[in-house]
Coordinates of C-alpha atoms in Angstrom, one line a residue:
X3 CA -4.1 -3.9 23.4
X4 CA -5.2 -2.9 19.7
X5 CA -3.0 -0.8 17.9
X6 CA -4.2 1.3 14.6
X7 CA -1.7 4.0 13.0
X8 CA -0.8 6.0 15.9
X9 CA -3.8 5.4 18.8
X10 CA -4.0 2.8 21.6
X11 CA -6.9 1.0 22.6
X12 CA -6.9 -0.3 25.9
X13 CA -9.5 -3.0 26.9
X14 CA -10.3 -3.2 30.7
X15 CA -13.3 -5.6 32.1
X16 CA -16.1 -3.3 31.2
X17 CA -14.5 0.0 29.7
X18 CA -12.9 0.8 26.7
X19 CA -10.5 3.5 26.3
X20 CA -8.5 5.5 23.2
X21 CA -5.8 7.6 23.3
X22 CA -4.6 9.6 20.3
X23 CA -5.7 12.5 17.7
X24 CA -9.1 12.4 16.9
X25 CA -9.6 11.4 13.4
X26 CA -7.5 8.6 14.7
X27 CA -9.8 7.8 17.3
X28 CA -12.4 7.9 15.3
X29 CA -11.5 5.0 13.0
X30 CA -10.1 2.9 15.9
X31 CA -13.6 2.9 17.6
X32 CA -15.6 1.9 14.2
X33 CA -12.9 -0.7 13.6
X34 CA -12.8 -2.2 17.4
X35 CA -16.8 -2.3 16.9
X36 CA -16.6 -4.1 13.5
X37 CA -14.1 -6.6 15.2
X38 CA -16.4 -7.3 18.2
X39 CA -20.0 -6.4 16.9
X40 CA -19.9 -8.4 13.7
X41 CA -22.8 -10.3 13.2
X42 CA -22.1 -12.6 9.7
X43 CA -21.5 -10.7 7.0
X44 CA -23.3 -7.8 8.4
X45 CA -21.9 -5.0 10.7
X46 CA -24.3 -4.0 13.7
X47 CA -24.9 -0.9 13.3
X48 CA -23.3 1.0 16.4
X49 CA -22.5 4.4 15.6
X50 CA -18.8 5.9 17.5
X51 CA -20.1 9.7 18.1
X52 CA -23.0 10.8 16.1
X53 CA -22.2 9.8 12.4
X54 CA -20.6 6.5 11.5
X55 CA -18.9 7.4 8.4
X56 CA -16.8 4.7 7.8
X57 CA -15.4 1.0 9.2
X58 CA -11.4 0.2 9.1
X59 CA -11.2 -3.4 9.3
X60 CA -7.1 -4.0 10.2
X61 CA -8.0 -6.4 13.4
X62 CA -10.5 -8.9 11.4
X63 CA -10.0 -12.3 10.8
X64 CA -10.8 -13.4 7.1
X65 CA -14.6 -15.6 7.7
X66 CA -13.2 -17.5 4.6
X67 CA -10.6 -20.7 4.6
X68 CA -9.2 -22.7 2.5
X69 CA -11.4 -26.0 1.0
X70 CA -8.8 -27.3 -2.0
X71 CA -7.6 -26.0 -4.8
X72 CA -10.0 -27.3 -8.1
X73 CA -7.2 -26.9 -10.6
X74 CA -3.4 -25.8 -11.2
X75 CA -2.7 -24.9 -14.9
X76 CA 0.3 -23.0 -16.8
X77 CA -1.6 -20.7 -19.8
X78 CA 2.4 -19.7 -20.9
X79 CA 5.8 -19.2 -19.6
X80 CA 6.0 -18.6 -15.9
X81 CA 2.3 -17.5 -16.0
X82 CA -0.3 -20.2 -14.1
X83 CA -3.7 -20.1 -12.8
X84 CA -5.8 -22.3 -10.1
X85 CA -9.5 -22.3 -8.8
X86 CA -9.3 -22.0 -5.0
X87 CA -12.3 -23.5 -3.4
X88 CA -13.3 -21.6 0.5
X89 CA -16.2 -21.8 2.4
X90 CA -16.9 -19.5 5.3
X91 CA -18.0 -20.0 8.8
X92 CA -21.7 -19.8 7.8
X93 CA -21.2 -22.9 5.2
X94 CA -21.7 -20.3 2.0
X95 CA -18.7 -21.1 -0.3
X96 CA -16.8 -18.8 -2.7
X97 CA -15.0 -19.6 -5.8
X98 CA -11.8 -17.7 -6.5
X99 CA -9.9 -18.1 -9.9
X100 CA -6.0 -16.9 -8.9
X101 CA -3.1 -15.7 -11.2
X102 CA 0.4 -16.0 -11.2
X103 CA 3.3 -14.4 -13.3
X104 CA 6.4 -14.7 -12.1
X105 CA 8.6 -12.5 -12.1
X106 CA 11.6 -12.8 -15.4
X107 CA 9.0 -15.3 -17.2
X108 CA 8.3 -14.8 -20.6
X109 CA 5.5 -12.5 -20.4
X110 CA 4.7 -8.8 -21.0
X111 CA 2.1 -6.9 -19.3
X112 CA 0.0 -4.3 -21.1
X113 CA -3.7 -2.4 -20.1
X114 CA -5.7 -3.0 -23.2
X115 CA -8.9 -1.2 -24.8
X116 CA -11.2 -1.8 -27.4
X117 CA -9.3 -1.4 -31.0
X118 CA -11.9 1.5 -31.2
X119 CA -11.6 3.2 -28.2
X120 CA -11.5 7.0 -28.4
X121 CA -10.0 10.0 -25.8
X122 CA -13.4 11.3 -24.4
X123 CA -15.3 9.1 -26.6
X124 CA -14.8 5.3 -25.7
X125 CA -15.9 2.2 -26.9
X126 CA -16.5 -0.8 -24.8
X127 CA -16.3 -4.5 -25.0
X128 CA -16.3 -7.2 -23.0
X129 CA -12.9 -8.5 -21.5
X130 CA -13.0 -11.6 -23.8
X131 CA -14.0 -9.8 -27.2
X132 CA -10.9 -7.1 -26.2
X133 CA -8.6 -10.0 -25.4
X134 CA -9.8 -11.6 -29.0
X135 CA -8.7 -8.1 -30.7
X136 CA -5.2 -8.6 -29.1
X137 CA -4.8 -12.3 -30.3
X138 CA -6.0 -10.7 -33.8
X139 CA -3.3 -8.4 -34.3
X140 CA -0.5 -11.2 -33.7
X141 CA -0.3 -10.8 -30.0
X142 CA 0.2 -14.6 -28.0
X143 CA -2.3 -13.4 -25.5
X144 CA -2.1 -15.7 -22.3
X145 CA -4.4 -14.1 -19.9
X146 CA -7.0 -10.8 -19.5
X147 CA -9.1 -9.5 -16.8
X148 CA -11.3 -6.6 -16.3
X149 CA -9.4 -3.0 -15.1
X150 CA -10.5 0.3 -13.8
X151 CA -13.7 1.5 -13.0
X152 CA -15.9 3.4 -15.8
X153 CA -19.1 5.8 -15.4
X154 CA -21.4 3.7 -17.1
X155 CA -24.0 6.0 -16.9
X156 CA -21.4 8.3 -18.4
X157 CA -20.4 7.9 -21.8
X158 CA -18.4 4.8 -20.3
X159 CA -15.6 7.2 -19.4
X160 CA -12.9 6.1 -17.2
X161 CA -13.6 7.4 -13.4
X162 CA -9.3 6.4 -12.8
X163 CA -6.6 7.2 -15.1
X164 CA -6.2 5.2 -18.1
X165 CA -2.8 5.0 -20.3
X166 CA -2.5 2.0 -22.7
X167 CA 0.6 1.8 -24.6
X168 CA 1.8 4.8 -23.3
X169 CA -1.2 7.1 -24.6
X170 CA -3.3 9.0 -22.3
X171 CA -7.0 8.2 -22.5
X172 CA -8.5 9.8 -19.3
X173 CA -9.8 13.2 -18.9
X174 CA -11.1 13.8 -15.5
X175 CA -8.5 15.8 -13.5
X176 CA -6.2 16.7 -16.2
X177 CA -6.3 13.1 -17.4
X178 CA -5.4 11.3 -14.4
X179 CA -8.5 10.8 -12.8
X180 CA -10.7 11.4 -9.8
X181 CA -8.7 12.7 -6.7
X182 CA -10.1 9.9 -4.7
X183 CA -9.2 7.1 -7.4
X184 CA -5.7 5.2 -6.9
X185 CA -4.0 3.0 -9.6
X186 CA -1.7 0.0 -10.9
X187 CA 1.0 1.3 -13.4
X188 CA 3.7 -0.1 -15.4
X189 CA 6.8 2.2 -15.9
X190 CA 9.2 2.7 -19.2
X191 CA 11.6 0.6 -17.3
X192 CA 8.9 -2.3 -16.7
X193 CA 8.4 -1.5 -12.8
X194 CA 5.1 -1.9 -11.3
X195 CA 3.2 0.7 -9.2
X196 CA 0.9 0.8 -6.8
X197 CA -0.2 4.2 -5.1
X198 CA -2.9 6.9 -4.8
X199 CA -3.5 9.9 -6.8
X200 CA -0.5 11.9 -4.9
X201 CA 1.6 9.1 -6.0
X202 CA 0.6 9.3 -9.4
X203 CA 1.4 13.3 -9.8
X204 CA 4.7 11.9 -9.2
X205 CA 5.4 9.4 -12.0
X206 CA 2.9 9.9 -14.3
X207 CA 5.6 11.1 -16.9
X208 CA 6.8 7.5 -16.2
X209 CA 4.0 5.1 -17.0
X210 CA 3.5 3.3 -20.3
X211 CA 0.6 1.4 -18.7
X212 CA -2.0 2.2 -16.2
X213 CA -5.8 2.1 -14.9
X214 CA -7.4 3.1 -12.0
X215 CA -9.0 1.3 -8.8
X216 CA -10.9 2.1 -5.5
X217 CA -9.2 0.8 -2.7
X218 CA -5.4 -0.2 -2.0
X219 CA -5.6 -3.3 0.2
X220 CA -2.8 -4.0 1.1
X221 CA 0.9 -1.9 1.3
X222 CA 4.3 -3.0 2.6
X223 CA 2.9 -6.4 3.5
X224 CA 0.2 -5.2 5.7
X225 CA -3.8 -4.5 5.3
X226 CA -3.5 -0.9 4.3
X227 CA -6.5 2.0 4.4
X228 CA -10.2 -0.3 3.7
X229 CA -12.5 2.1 4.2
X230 CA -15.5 3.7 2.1
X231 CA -17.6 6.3 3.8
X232 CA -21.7 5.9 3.7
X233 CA -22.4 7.3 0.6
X234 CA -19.5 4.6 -0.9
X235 CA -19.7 1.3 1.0
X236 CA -18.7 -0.8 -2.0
X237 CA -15.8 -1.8 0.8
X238 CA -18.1 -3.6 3.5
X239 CA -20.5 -5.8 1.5
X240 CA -19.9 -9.5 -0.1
X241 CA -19.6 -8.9 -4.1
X242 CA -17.2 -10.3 -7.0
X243 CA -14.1 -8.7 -7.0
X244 CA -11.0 -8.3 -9.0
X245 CA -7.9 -7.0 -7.8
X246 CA -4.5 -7.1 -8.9
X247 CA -1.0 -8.0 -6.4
X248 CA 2.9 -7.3 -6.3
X249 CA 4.7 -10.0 -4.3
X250 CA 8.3 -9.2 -2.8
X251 CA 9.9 -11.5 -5.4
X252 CA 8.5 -9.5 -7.8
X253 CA 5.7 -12.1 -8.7
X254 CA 2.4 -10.2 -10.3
X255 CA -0.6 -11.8 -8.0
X256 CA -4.6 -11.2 -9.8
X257 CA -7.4 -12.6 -8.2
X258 CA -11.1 -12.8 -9.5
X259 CA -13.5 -13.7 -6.9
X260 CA -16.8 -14.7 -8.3
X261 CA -20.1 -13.5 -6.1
X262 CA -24.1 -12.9 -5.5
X263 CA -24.4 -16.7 -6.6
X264 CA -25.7 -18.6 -3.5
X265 CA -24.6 -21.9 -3.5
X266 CA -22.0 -21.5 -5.9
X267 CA -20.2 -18.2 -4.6
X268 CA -21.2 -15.8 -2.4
X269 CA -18.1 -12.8 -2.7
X270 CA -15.8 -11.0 -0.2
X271 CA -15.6 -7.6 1.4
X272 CA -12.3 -6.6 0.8
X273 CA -10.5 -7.3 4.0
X274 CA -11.3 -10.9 3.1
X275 CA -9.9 -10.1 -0.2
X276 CA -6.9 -8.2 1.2
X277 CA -6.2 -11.5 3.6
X278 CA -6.7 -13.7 0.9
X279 CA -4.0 -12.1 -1.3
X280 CA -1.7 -11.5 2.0
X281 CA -2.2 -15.2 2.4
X282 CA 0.0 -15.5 -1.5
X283 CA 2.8 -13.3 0.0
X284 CA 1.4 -10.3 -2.0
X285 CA 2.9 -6.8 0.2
X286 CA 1.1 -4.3 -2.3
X287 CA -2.2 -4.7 -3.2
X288 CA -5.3 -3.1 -5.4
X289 CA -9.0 -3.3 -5.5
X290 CA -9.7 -2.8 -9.3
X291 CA -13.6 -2.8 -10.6
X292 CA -15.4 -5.8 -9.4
X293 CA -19.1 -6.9 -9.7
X294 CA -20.3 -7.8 -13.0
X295 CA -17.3 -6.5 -15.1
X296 CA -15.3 -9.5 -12.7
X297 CA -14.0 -11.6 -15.6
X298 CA -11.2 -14.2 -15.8
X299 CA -9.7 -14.8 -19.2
X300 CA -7.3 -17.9 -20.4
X301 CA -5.7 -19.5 -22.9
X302 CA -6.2 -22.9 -22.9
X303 CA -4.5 -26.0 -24.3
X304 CA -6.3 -25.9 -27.6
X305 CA -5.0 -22.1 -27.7
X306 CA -8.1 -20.7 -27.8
X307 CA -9.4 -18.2 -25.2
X308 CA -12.0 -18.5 -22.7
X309 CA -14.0 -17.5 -19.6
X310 CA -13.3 -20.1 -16.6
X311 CA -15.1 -17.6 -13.8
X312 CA -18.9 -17.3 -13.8
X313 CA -19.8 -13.9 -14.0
X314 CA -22.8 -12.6 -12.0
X315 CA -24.4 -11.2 -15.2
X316 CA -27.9 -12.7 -16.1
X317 CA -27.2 -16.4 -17.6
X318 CA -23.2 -15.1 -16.9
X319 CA -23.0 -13.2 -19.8
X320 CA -20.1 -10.8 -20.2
X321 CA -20.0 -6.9 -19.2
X322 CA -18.6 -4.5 -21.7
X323 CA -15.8 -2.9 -19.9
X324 CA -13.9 -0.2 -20.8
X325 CA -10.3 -2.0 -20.2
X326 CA -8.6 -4.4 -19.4
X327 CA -5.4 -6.2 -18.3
X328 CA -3.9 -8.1 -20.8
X329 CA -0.5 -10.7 -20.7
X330 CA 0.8 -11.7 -23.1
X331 CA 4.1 -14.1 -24.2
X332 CA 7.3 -12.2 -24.8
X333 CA 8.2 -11.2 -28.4

């Protein structure tokens, strides 16, 4: 017996059977055919009714386990970082850079943005050069990553919401983004957010910090709704990701996966990536932008700040993104 949201799937020898409303149906059918039909990476394409929009991927085993971990270093206060090494059950391995701030450590989380970025007019930089601005202005940065998506084919505007230090910098839908967009926040009180546009209606009054992402991956501790439709299947593929966690403890999880590099890293779908951060007791979880704009940031023991992932840029070089999450040590 498989059970997704509110339908049964009963197995017999050589029938399958669904009870339950029809969109719910629906969903079960692609997922029980991802579970079974899988081929590698790639899902066989069998089609449940005459248009398969989507896969739901709540029954899969991650194809990804553990190697070692390459290294184990503190970048400030309560804030540490490792390289996890994995290989999956084709022999391609992955390389996955993982962050840790615990919770009442001295740091301060903020979503950062070019020191010339505009309301309808941004300007972008890369993750390090934005990081680099921070530590320029007096801030003891500690750690930065890439944030939200951005149209780069449009004026590099945000396609999520956007609020760094507590101004508004989106536009689309009144400021708070496209309708299908979800987000990480940080609250006047310091709380952290994860939830969906609805969600955001709700508190956006609230939020000091924020940016957008495509996917929440996890929610109460279990793989929550990992599905993009045919016309947005950034979900199914292998590709560099970068998503951010909320533990129970109240422990902030980020994970940058590094991809499209055979023989180095080959990149999750993101029910690998939801298991993986599952696996580091993370209950809420958010895909943010991946791809090329994945970039991990730290400061090292000489102080200075530097890439430790390999981005899957020509030669590695860095995206310019249009923001970023930054920690910092406590003032």
């Amino acid at each position: 017996l498989f059970r997704s949201e509110e339908c049964l799937v009963v197995v017999g020898e050589d029938t399958v059977k669904l009870f339950g409303a029809e969109e719910n149906v629906k969903k079960t059918v692609e997922s029980f055919c991802a579970h079974f039909f899988r081929s590698g990476e790639k899902v066989v394409d069998i089609k449940a009714g005459e248009q398969h929009s989507f896969y739901c991927w709540e029954y899969l085993d991650s194809d990804f386990t553990f190697d070692e971990s390459l290294l184990l270093e503190e970048c400030g206060n309560g804030v540490t970082y490792e390289n996890i090494s994995m290989t999956n059950a084709g022999g391609e391995p992955l390389s996955v850079f993982l962050l840790r701030a615990e919770a009442g450590g001295g740091w301060d989380l903020r979503v950062g943005t070019d020191e010339d970025y505009s309301i309808g007019n941004p300007t972008v930089s890369s993750v390090l050069d934005t990081a680099l601005q921070y530590r320029a202005k007096g801030e003891d940065v500690l750690f930065a990553c890439n944030g939200g998506y951005f149209q780069m084919s449009n004026n590099n505007l945000p396609e999520g919401v956007l609020i760094s230090d507590g101004k508004l910098l989106s536009v689309t839908n009144g400021g708070l983004g496209a309708v299908h967009h979800d987000f990480f926040g940080v609250t006047e009180l310091g709380k952290f957010i994860i939830g969906d546009n609805a969600t955001l209606k709700k508190c956006a009054d609230e939020l000091v910090q924020a940016c957008g992402g495509r996917g929440i991956l996890l929610k109460d501790g279990e793989l929550y709704d990992i599905k993009y439709d045919a016309v947005d299947a950034i979900g199914i593929d292998r590709h560099p990701r970068t998503a951010i966690g909320l533990c129970e403890d109240g422990d902030l999880i980020i994970a940058v996966v590094d991809g499209r590099q055979q023989g180095y890293s080959v990149g999750m779908n993101l029910c690998d990536l939801a298991l993986l951060l599952k696996g580091y007791g993370v209950t809420d979880a958010l895909n943010l932008d991946g791809g090329g704009s994945s970039t991990f940031v730290v400061k090292d023991d000489d102080k200075g700040l530097r890439v430790i992932n390999k981005t899957s840029n020509a030669g590695h070089s860095l995206r310019a993104v249009g923001d970023c999450i930054i920690i910092t040590a406590s003032q």
